[in-house]
Amino acid sequence: MALNDMKCRMAQAGPKLQKLSDGGGLQLWIKPNGARLWRFAYRFAGKQKSLALGQYPIVSLADARQRRDDAKRLLSAGIDPSEERRQEKVARAFPGESFREVAAEYVKKLKKEGRAEATITKIEWLLSFANPKLGDRPMRSITAPEILVVLREVEKRGRHESARRLRSTIGTVFRYAIATLRADTDPTGALQGALISPTVTPRAAITDPKALGALLRAIDAFDHQPTTHAALKLMALLFPRPGELRAAEWTEFDFDKNV
């Protein structure tokens, strides 16, 4: 039977702990010393657990019900309310040491070092997969299984290479945290071999003259970025590695000798 304020106020302490139920797991514990404490009883991973919700009447019946409902929402998302509260306490005890904050600081460092904008964009894109689950967690409290959950979510979308790069990126954030005394170990090291290796499909060189002609005509018809158009033509003429061509400098081109 649901509680009301009258029942909560009038309940008398006895020689033993009394538990008055409000339904949905919410209980008012009446201790022998007269203290009235709200508790939320629930099961998680097959174990019976209890979450403290405050003391009555400082926390009213309506507030206790709201806190119970908040805890139930966490349970429906597969999150243990007690563990969530513990993590929040750790986060408050170590401000500035969350994964999101350390990762942002690391990216800022890369920008100061003059890393290419494309590289920075790629790293920020990868971190966007990790931040929803790891962003607010203190670095020292993050475990390898938690990181694996994040990587598996990316992997399930068929992005096997992205999952592997995300593991590497998370690892660099942890190594930066270790260097700046905000982490003790890099848990990503334990995840080597845990992800699906991407299937690499070798592309055979075009040796048929007609097929090569078709490729050159397709390059000539390319109507997008002029720099990309020029790079495609140079690739067909000079056979450089893509990275060598992207990083080429003007001093490497002799326009007088066409070399």
PDB file of C-alpha atoms in Angstrom:
ATOM      1  CA  MET A   1       0.000   0.000   0.000  1.00  0.00           C
ATOM      2  CA  ALA A   2       1.411   3.401  -1.005  1.00  0.00           C
ATOM      3  CA  LEU A   3       2.709   5.725   1.694  1.00  0.00           C
ATOM      4  CA  ASN A   4       1.578   9.264   2.438  1.00  0.00           C
ATOM      5  CA  ASP A   5       3.138  12.046   4.505  1.00  0.00           C
ATOM      6  CA  MET A   6       0.946  11.240   7.503  1.00  0.00           C
ATOM      7  CA  LYS A   7       2.173   7.616   7.613  1.00  0.00           C
ATOM      8  CA  CYS A   8       5.784   8.746   7.198  1.00  0.00           C
ATOM      9  CA  ARG A   9       5.516  11.248  10.076  1.00  0.00           C
ATOM     10  CA  MET A  10       3.554   9.032  12.451  1.00  0.00           C
ATOM     11  CA  ALA A  11       5.599   5.843  12.046  1.00  0.00           C
ATOM     12  CA  GLN A  12       7.108   4.919  15.428  1.00  0.00           C
ATOM     13  CA  ALA A  13      10.580   3.506  15.929  1.00  0.00           C
ATOM     14  CA  GLY A  14      10.803   0.034  17.435  1.00  0.00           C
ATOM     15  CA  PRO A  15      13.542  -2.242  18.737  1.00  0.00           C
ATOM     16  CA  LYS A  16      14.242  -3.476  15.199  1.00  0.00           C
ATOM     17  CA  LEU A  17      14.590  -1.873  11.797  1.00  0.00           C
ATOM     18  CA  GLN A  18      11.208  -1.355  10.101  1.00  0.00           C
ATOM     19  CA  LYS A  19      10.729  -1.114   6.337  1.00  0.00           C
ATOM     20  CA  LEU A  20       7.622   0.652   5.034  1.00  0.00           C
ATOM     21  CA  SER A  21       7.004   0.052   1.322  1.00  0.00           C
ATOM     22  CA  ASP A  22       5.685   2.692  -1.070  1.00  0.00           C
ATOM     23  CA  GLY A  23       5.783   0.388  -4.101  1.00  0.00           C
ATOM     24  CA  GLY A  24       8.139   0.140  -7.033  1.00  0.00           C
ATOM     25  CA  GLY A  25      11.051  -0.681  -4.729  1.00  0.00           C
ATOM     26  CA  LEU A  26      10.834   2.544  -2.682  1.00  0.00           C
ATOM     27  CA  GLN A  27      11.050   1.957   1.057  1.00  0.00           C
ATOM     28  CA  LEU A  28      11.156   4.121   4.173  1.00  0.00           C
ATOM     29  CA  TRP A  29      13.440   2.574   6.769  1.00  0.00           C
ATOM     30  CA  ILE A  30      12.613   3.414  10.402  1.00  0.00           C
ATOM     31  CA  LYS A  31      15.726   2.759  12.492  1.00  0.00           C
ATOM     32  CA  PRO A  32      15.603   2.031  16.232  1.00  0.00           C
ATOM     33  CA  ASN A  33      17.179   5.454  16.917  1.00  0.00           C
ATOM     34  CA  GLY A  34      14.251   7.144  15.132  1.00  0.00           C
ATOM     35  CA  ALA A  35      16.029   8.031  11.898  1.00  0.00           C
ATOM     36  CA  ARG A  36      13.850   7.759   8.772  1.00  0.00           C
ATOM     37  CA  LEU A  37      15.817   6.871   5.646  1.00  0.00           C
ATOM     38  CA  TRP A  38      14.674   6.397   2.060  1.00  0.00           C
ATOM     39  CA  ARG A  39      15.968   3.331   0.241  1.00  0.00           C
ATOM     40  CA  PHE A  40      15.397   1.997  -3.279  1.00  0.00           C
ATOM     41  CA  ALA A  41      15.503  -1.817  -3.411  1.00  0.00           C
ATOM     42  CA  TYR A  42      16.313  -3.315  -6.816  1.00  0.00           C
ATOM     43  CA  ARG A  43      18.038  -6.192  -8.578  1.00  0.00           C
ATOM     44  CA  PHE A  44      20.970  -5.806 -10.940  1.00  0.00           C
ATOM     45  CA  ALA A  45      22.900  -8.611 -12.658  1.00  0.00           C
ATOM     46  CA  GLY A  46      20.963 -11.110 -10.556  1.00  0.00           C
ATOM     47  CA  LYS A  47      21.900  -9.503  -7.222  1.00  0.00           C
ATOM     48  CA  GLN A  48      19.658  -7.751  -4.718  1.00  0.00           C
ATOM     49  CA  LYS A  49      20.896  -4.215  -4.056  1.00  0.00           C
ATOM     50  CA  SER A  50      19.832  -1.066  -2.221  1.00  0.00           C
ATOM     51  CA  LEU A  51      20.352   2.609  -3.042  1.00  0.00           C
ATOM     52  CA  ALA A  52      20.185   5.370  -0.402  1.00  0.00           C
ATOM     53  CA  LEU A  53      17.886   8.217  -1.478  1.00  0.00           C
ATOM     54  CA  GLY A  54      18.177  10.567   1.494  1.00  0.00           C
ATOM     55  CA  GLN A  55      16.602  11.166   4.886  1.00  0.00           C
ATOM     56  CA  TYR A  56      12.972  11.986   5.596  1.00  0.00           C
ATOM     57  CA  PRO A  57      11.679  14.715   5.958  1.00  0.00           C
ATOM     58  CA  ILE A  58      14.675  16.518   4.370  1.00  0.00           C
ATOM     59  CA  VAL A  59      13.845  14.451   1.269  1.00  0.00           C
ATOM     60  CA  SER A  60      10.051  14.500   0.924  1.00  0.00           C
ATOM     61  CA  LEU A  61       7.940  11.576  -0.231  1.00  0.00           C
ATOM     62  CA  ALA A  62       7.488  13.235  -3.647  1.00  0.00           C
ATOM     63  CA  ASP A  63      11.248  13.785  -4.017  1.00  0.00           C
ATOM     64  CA  ALA A  64      11.985  10.206  -2.978  1.00  0.00           C
ATOM     65  CA  ARG A  65       9.583   8.936  -5.634  1.00  0.00           C
ATOM     66  CA  GLN A  66      11.302  11.115  -8.234  1.00  0.00           C
ATOM     67  CA  ARG A  67      14.718   9.738  -7.240  1.00  0.00           C
ATOM     68  CA  ARG A  68      13.344   6.196  -7.406  1.00  0.00           C
ATOM     69  CA  ASP A  69      12.045   6.861 -10.933  1.00  0.00           C
ATOM     70  CA  ASP A  70      15.419   8.341 -11.963  1.00  0.00           C
ATOM     71  CA  ALA A  71      17.141   5.176 -10.718  1.00  0.00           C
ATOM     72  CA  LYS A  72      14.643   3.024 -12.632  1.00  0.00           C
ATOM     73  CA  ARG A  73      15.478   4.896 -15.839  1.00  0.00           C
ATOM     74  CA  LEU A  74      19.136   4.020 -15.326  1.00  0.00           C
ATOM     75  CA  LEU A  75      18.215   0.368 -14.776  1.00  0.00           C
ATOM     76  CA  SER A  76      16.188   0.317 -17.998  1.00  0.00           C
ATOM     77  CA  ALA A  77      19.324   1.533 -19.796  1.00  0.00           C
ATOM     78  CA  GLY A  78      21.377  -1.295 -18.270  1.00  0.00           C
ATOM     79  CA  ILE A  79      23.155   0.965 -15.753  1.00  0.00           C
ATOM     80  CA  ASP A  80      23.552   0.132 -12.062  1.00  0.00           C
ATOM     81  CA  PRO A  81      22.334   3.219 -10.112  1.00  0.00           C
ATOM     82  CA  SER A  82      24.771   2.508  -7.257  1.00  0.00           C
ATOM     83  CA  GLU A  83      27.723   2.335  -9.654  1.00  0.00           C
ATOM     84  CA  GLU A  84      26.549   5.488 -11.415  1.00  0.00           C
ATOM     85  CA  ARG A  85      26.500   7.335  -8.093  1.00  0.00           C
ATOM     86  CA  ARG A  86      29.970   6.031  -7.217  1.00  0.00           C
ATOM     87  CA  GLN A  87      31.326   7.277 -10.527  1.00  0.00           C
ATOM     88  CA  GLU A  88      29.750  10.695  -9.974  1.00  0.00           C
ATOM     89  CA  LYS A  89      31.465  10.948  -6.584  1.00  0.00           C
ATOM     90  CA  VAL A  90      34.814  10.040  -8.135  1.00  0.00           C
ATOM     91  CA  ALA A  91      34.278  12.617 -10.894  1.00  0.00           C
ATOM     92  CA  ARG A  92      33.568  15.331  -8.308  1.00  0.00           C
ATOM     93  CA  ALA A  93      36.673  14.328  -6.343  1.00  0.00           C
ATOM     94  CA  PHE A  94      38.916  14.593  -9.427  1.00  0.00           C
ATOM     95  CA  PRO A  95      37.751  17.625 -11.476  1.00  0.00           C
ATOM     96  CA  GLY A  96      39.549  18.072 -14.780  1.00  0.00           C
ATOM     97  CA  GLU A  97      40.403  14.365 -15.012  1.00  0.00           C
ATOM     98  CA  SER A  98      37.487  13.074 -17.094  1.00  0.00           C
ATOM     99  CA  PHE A  99      38.135  11.363 -20.413  1.00  0.00           C
ATOM    100  CA  ARG A 100      36.423  14.198 -22.295  1.00  0.00           C
ATOM    101  CA  GLU A 101      38.581  16.870 -20.637  1.00  0.00           C
ATOM    102  CA  VAL A 102      41.870  15.008 -21.093  1.00  0.00           C
ATOM    103  CA  ALA A 103      41.010  14.178 -24.726  1.00  0.00           C
ATOM    104  CA  ALA A 104      40.188  17.838 -25.453  1.00  0.00           C
ATOM    105  CA  GLU A 105      43.463  18.897 -23.876  1.00  0.00           C
ATOM    106  CA  TYR A 106      45.337  16.328 -25.975  1.00  0.00           C
ATOM    107  CA  VAL A 107      43.691  17.580 -29.186  1.00  0.00           C
ATOM    108  CA  LYS A 108      44.580  21.158 -28.217  1.00  0.00           C
ATOM    109  CA  LYS A 109      48.196  20.053 -27.806  1.00  0.00           C
ATOM    110  CA  LEU A 110      48.189  18.509 -31.296  1.00  0.00           C
ATOM    111  CA  LYS A 111      46.851  21.761 -32.760  1.00  0.00           C
ATOM    112  CA  LYS A 112      49.664  23.729 -31.102  1.00  0.00           C
ATOM    113  CA  GLU A 113      52.145  21.269 -32.597  1.00  0.00           C
ATOM    114  CA  GLY A 114      50.845  22.148 -36.053  1.00  0.00           C
ATOM    115  CA  ARG A 115      49.194  18.849 -36.926  1.00  0.00           C
ATOM    116  CA  ALA A 116      47.255  18.875 -40.190  1.00  0.00           C
ATOM    117  CA  GLU A 117      43.646  20.002 -39.953  1.00  0.00           C
ATOM    118  CA  ALA A 118      42.518  16.742 -41.564  1.00  0.00           C
ATOM    119  CA  THR A 119      44.328  14.772 -38.853  1.00  0.00           C
ATOM    120  CA  ILE A 120      42.705  16.814 -36.085  1.00  0.00           C
ATOM    121  CA  THR A 121      39.269  16.410 -37.673  1.00  0.00           C
ATOM    122  CA  LYS A 122      39.743  12.637 -37.902  1.00  0.00           C
ATOM    123  CA  ILE A 123      40.780  12.365 -34.243  1.00  0.00           C
ATOM    124  CA  GLU A 124      37.837  14.509 -33.075  1.00  0.00           C
ATOM    125  CA  TRP A 125      35.487  12.370 -35.187  1.00  0.00           C
ATOM    126  CA  LEU A 126      36.813   9.186 -33.593  1.00  0.00           C
ATOM    127  CA  LEU A 127      36.552  10.653 -30.094  1.00  0.00           C
ATOM    128  CA  SER A 128      32.900  11.485 -30.775  1.00  0.00           C
ATOM    129  CA  PHE A 129      32.223   7.724 -30.632  1.00  0.00           C
ATOM    130  CA  ALA A 130      33.872   7.416 -27.206  1.00  0.00           C
ATOM    131  CA  ASN A 131      32.598  10.518 -25.415  1.00  0.00           C
ATOM    132  CA  PRO A 132      28.936   9.513 -24.974  1.00  0.00           C
ATOM    133  CA  LYS A 133      29.910   6.572 -22.724  1.00  0.00           C
ATOM    134  CA  LEU A 134      33.406   7.490 -21.479  1.00  0.00           C
ATOM    135  CA  GLY A 135      33.410  11.294 -21.651  1.00  0.00           C
ATOM    136  CA  ASP A 136      32.332  12.044 -18.092  1.00  0.00           C
ATOM    137  CA  ARG A 137      34.291   9.199 -16.490  1.00  0.00           C
ATOM    138  CA  PRO A 138      37.541   9.895 -14.576  1.00  0.00           C
ATOM    139  CA  MET A 139      40.484   8.410 -16.471  1.00  0.00           C
ATOM    140  CA  ARG A 140      41.539   6.188 -13.566  1.00  0.00           C
ATOM    141  CA  SER A 141      38.121   4.544 -13.289  1.00  0.00           C
ATOM    142  CA  ILE A 142      37.794   3.463 -16.956  1.00  0.00           C
ATOM    143  CA  THR A 143      38.387  -0.248 -17.553  1.00  0.00           C
ATOM    144  CA  ALA A 144      39.253  -2.299 -20.626  1.00  0.00           C
ATOM    145  CA  PRO A 145      35.807  -3.997 -20.794  1.00  0.00           C
ATOM    146  CA  GLU A 146      34.107  -0.575 -20.818  1.00  0.00           C
ATOM    147  CA  ILE A 147      36.268   0.545 -23.733  1.00  0.00           C
ATOM    148  CA  LEU A 148      35.528  -2.712 -25.542  1.00  0.00           C
ATOM    149  CA  VAL A 149      31.785  -1.969 -25.312  1.00  0.00           C
ATOM    150  CA  VAL A 150      32.400   1.348 -27.110  1.00  0.00           C
ATOM    151  CA  LEU A 151      34.539  -0.315 -29.762  1.00  0.00           C
ATOM    152  CA  ARG A 152      31.996  -3.079 -30.314  1.00  0.00           C
ATOM    153  CA  GLU A 153      29.292  -0.506 -31.039  1.00  0.00           C
ATOM    154  CA  VAL A 154      31.426   0.912 -33.847  1.00  0.00           C
ATOM    155  CA  GLU A 155      32.310  -2.579 -35.039  1.00  0.00           C
ATOM    156  CA  LYS A 156      28.625  -3.604 -35.245  1.00  0.00           C
ATOM    157  CA  ARG A 157      28.111  -0.900 -37.879  1.00  0.00           C
ATOM    158  CA  GLY A 158      30.636  -2.665 -40.106  1.00  0.00           C
ATOM    159  CA  ARG A 159      33.325  -0.048 -39.436  1.00  0.00           C
ATOM    160  CA  HIS A 160      36.072  -2.469 -38.528  1.00  0.00           C
ATOM    161  CA  GLU A 161      38.950  -0.168 -39.438  1.00  0.00           C
ATOM    162  CA  SER A 162      37.329   2.747 -37.568  1.00  0.00           C
ATOM    163  CA  ALA A 163      37.005   0.547 -34.468  1.00  0.00           C
ATOM    164  CA  ARG A 164      40.707  -0.304 -34.631  1.00  0.00           C
ATOM    165  CA  ARG A 165      41.664   3.341 -35.083  1.00  0.00           C
ATOM    166  CA  LEU A 166      39.385   4.339 -32.215  1.00  0.00           C
ATOM    167  CA  ARG A 167      41.194   1.877 -29.935  1.00  0.00           C
ATOM    168  CA  SER A 168      44.487   3.449 -30.958  1.00  0.00           C
ATOM    169  CA  THR A 169      43.159   6.982 -30.427  1.00  0.00           C
ATOM    170  CA  ILE A 170      41.776   6.152 -26.971  1.00  0.00           C
ATOM    171  CA  GLY A 171      45.165   4.644 -26.181  1.00  0.00           C
ATOM    172  CA  THR A 172      46.980   7.868 -27.109  1.00  0.00           C
ATOM    173  CA  VAL A 173      44.642   9.820 -24.801  1.00  0.00           C
ATOM    174  CA  PHE A 174      45.467   7.419 -21.964  1.00  0.00           C
ATOM    175  CA  ARG A 175      49.204   7.673 -22.594  1.00  0.00           C
ATOM    176  CA  TYR A 176      48.900  11.458 -22.501  1.00  0.00           C
ATOM    177  CA  ALA A 177      46.965  11.133 -19.224  1.00  0.00           C
ATOM    178  CA  ILE A 178      49.721   8.918 -17.802  1.00  0.00           C
ATOM    179  CA  ALA A 179      52.349  11.492 -18.779  1.00  0.00           C
ATOM    180  CA  THR A 180      50.337  14.245 -17.071  1.00  0.00           C
ATOM    181  CA  LEU A 181      49.711  12.142 -13.907  1.00  0.00           C
ATOM    182  CA  ARG A 182      45.981  11.602 -14.483  1.00  0.00           C
ATOM    183  CA  ALA A 183      46.091   7.875 -15.232  1.00  0.00           C
ATOM    184  CA  ASP A 184      48.260   4.975 -14.146  1.00  0.00           C
ATOM    185  CA  THR A 185      47.821   2.503 -17.005  1.00  0.00           C
ATOM    186  CA  ASP A 186      46.570   2.281 -20.586  1.00  0.00           C
ATOM    187  CA  PRO A 187      43.720  -0.284 -20.598  1.00  0.00           C
ATOM    188  CA  THR A 188      43.616  -0.416 -24.408  1.00  0.00           C
ATOM    189  CA  GLY A 189      46.730  -2.601 -24.376  1.00  0.00           C
ATOM    190  CA  ALA A 190      44.622  -5.464 -23.051  1.00  0.00           C
ATOM    191  CA  LEU A 191      42.318  -5.194 -26.083  1.00  0.00           C
ATOM    192  CA  GLN A 192      44.844  -6.202 -28.722  1.00  0.00           C
ATOM    193  CA  GLY A 193      43.307  -8.945 -30.806  1.00  0.00           C
ATOM    194  CA  ALA A 194      39.811  -8.338 -29.426  1.00  0.00           C
ATOM    195  CA  LEU A 195      38.511  -6.618 -32.562  1.00  0.00           C
ATOM    196  CA  ILE A 196      37.712  -7.982 -36.006  1.00  0.00           C
ATOM    197  CA  SER A 197      40.558  -7.396 -38.434  1.00  0.00           C
ATOM    198  CA  PRO A 198      39.413  -5.515 -41.558  1.00  0.00           C
ATOM    199  CA  THR A 199      39.403  -7.538 -44.767  1.00  0.00           C
ATOM    200  CA  VAL A 200      41.964  -6.027 -47.121  1.00  0.00           C
ATOM    201  CA  THR A 201      41.158  -6.392 -50.832  1.00  0.00           C
ATOM    202  CA  PRO A 202      44.295  -5.870 -52.960  1.00  0.00           C
ATOM    203  CA  ARG A 203      43.741  -3.811 -56.102  1.00  0.00           C
ATOM    204  CA  ALA A 204      45.632  -5.211 -59.052  1.00  0.00           C
ATOM    205  CA  ALA A 205      47.443  -2.772 -61.325  1.00  0.00           C
ATOM    206  CA  ILE A 206      45.789  -1.999 -64.664  1.00  0.00           C
ATOM    207  CA  THR A 207      47.873  -3.597 -67.418  1.00  0.00           C
ATOM    208  CA  ASP A 208      45.367  -3.661 -70.276  1.00  0.00           C
ATOM    209  CA  PRO A 209      45.927  -0.631 -72.581  1.00  0.00           C
ATOM    210  CA  LYS A 210      42.197  -0.130 -73.194  1.00  0.00           C
ATOM    211  CA  ALA A 211      41.398  -0.243 -69.481  1.00  0.00           C
ATOM    212  CA  LEU A 212      44.216   2.237 -68.799  1.00  0.00           C
ATOM    213  CA  GLY A 213      42.808   4.561 -71.439  1.00  0.00           C
ATOM    214  CA  ALA A 214      39.392   4.371 -69.804  1.00  0.00           C
ATOM    215  CA  LEU A 215      40.966   5.312 -66.454  1.00  0.00           C
ATOM    216  CA  LEU A 216      42.772   8.324 -67.957  1.00  0.00           C
ATOM    217  CA  ARG A 217      39.568   9.514 -69.638  1.00  0.00           C
ATOM    218  CA  ALA A 218      37.721   9.175 -66.323  1.00  0.00           C
ATOM    219  CA  ILE A 219      40.410  11.276 -64.615  1.00  0.00           C
ATOM    220  CA  ASP A 220      40.131  13.946 -67.341  1.00  0.00           C
ATOM    221  CA  ALA A 221      36.365  14.045 -66.809  1.00  0.00           C
ATOM    222  CA  PHE A 222      36.736  14.451 -63.021  1.00  0.00           C
ATOM    223  CA  ASP A 223      34.988  17.709 -62.072  1.00  0.00           C
ATOM    224  CA  HIS A 224      35.572  18.330 -58.385  1.00  0.00           C
ATOM    225  CA  GLN A 225      38.476  19.745 -56.339  1.00  0.00           C
ATOM    226  CA  PRO A 226      41.205  21.022 -58.725  1.00  0.00           C
ATOM    227  CA  THR A 227      43.921  19.792 -56.345  1.00  0.00           C
ATOM    228  CA  THR A 228      42.410  16.293 -56.342  1.00  0.00           C
ATOM    229  CA  HIS A 229      42.149  16.399 -60.143  1.00  0.00           C
ATOM    230  CA  ALA A 230      45.829  17.342 -60.436  1.00  0.00           C
ATOM    231  CA  ALA A 231      46.825  14.659 -57.916  1.00  0.00           C
ATOM    232  CA  LEU A 232      45.007  11.957 -59.887  1.00  0.00           C
ATOM    233  CA  LYS A 233      46.838  12.968 -63.064  1.00  0.00           C
ATOM    234  CA  LEU A 234      50.206  12.981 -61.307  1.00  0.00           C
ATOM    235  CA  MET A 235      49.496   9.551 -59.783  1.00  0.00           C
ATOM    236  CA  ALA A 236      48.910   8.130 -63.254  1.00  0.00           C
ATOM    237  CA  LEU A 237      52.067   9.746 -64.664  1.00  0.00           C
ATOM    238  CA  LEU A 238      54.588   9.435 -61.836  1.00  0.00           C
ATOM    239  CA  PHE A 239      53.422   6.400 -59.786  1.00  0.00           C
ATOM    240  CA  PRO A 240      54.264   7.930 -56.366  1.00  0.00           C
ATOM    241  CA  ARG A 241      52.880   6.659 -53.087  1.00  0.00           C
ATOM    242  CA  PRO A 242      49.732   8.640 -52.120  1.00  0.00           C
ATOM    243  CA  GLY A 243      51.403   9.943 -48.963  1.00  0.00           C
ATOM    244  CA  GLU A 244      54.472  11.122 -50.887  1.00  0.00           C
ATOM    245  CA  LEU A 245      52.287  13.022 -53.331  1.00  0.00           C
ATOM    246  CA  ARG A 246      50.181  14.659 -50.587  1.00  0.00           C
ATOM    247  CA  ALA A 247      53.310  15.768 -48.723  1.00  0.00           C
ATOM    248  CA  ALA A 248      55.206  16.911 -51.845  1.00  0.00           C
ATOM    249  CA  GLU A 249      56.803  20.383 -51.732  1.00  0.00           C
ATOM    250  CA  TRP A 250      57.286  22.904 -54.562  1.00  0.00           C
ATOM    251  CA  THR A 251      61.072  22.452 -54.359  1.00  0.00           C
ATOM    252  CA  GLU A 252      60.571  18.900 -55.640  1.00  0.00           C
ATOM    253  CA  PHE A 253      59.117  20.122 -58.966  1.00  0.00           C
ATOM    254  CA  ASP A 254      61.339  21.507 -61.733  1.00  0.00           C
ATOM    255  CA  PHE A 255      59.013  23.252 -64.193  1.00  0.00           C
ATOM    256  CA  ASP A 256      61.862  24.275 -66.503  1.00  0.00           C
ATOM    257  CA  LYS A 257      62.906  20.665 -67.093  1.00  0.00           C
ATOM    258  CA  ASN A 258      59.422  19.242 -66.533  1.00  0.00           C
ATOM    259  CA  VAL A 259      60.802  16.893 -63.883  1.00  0.00           C
TER     260      VAL A 259
END
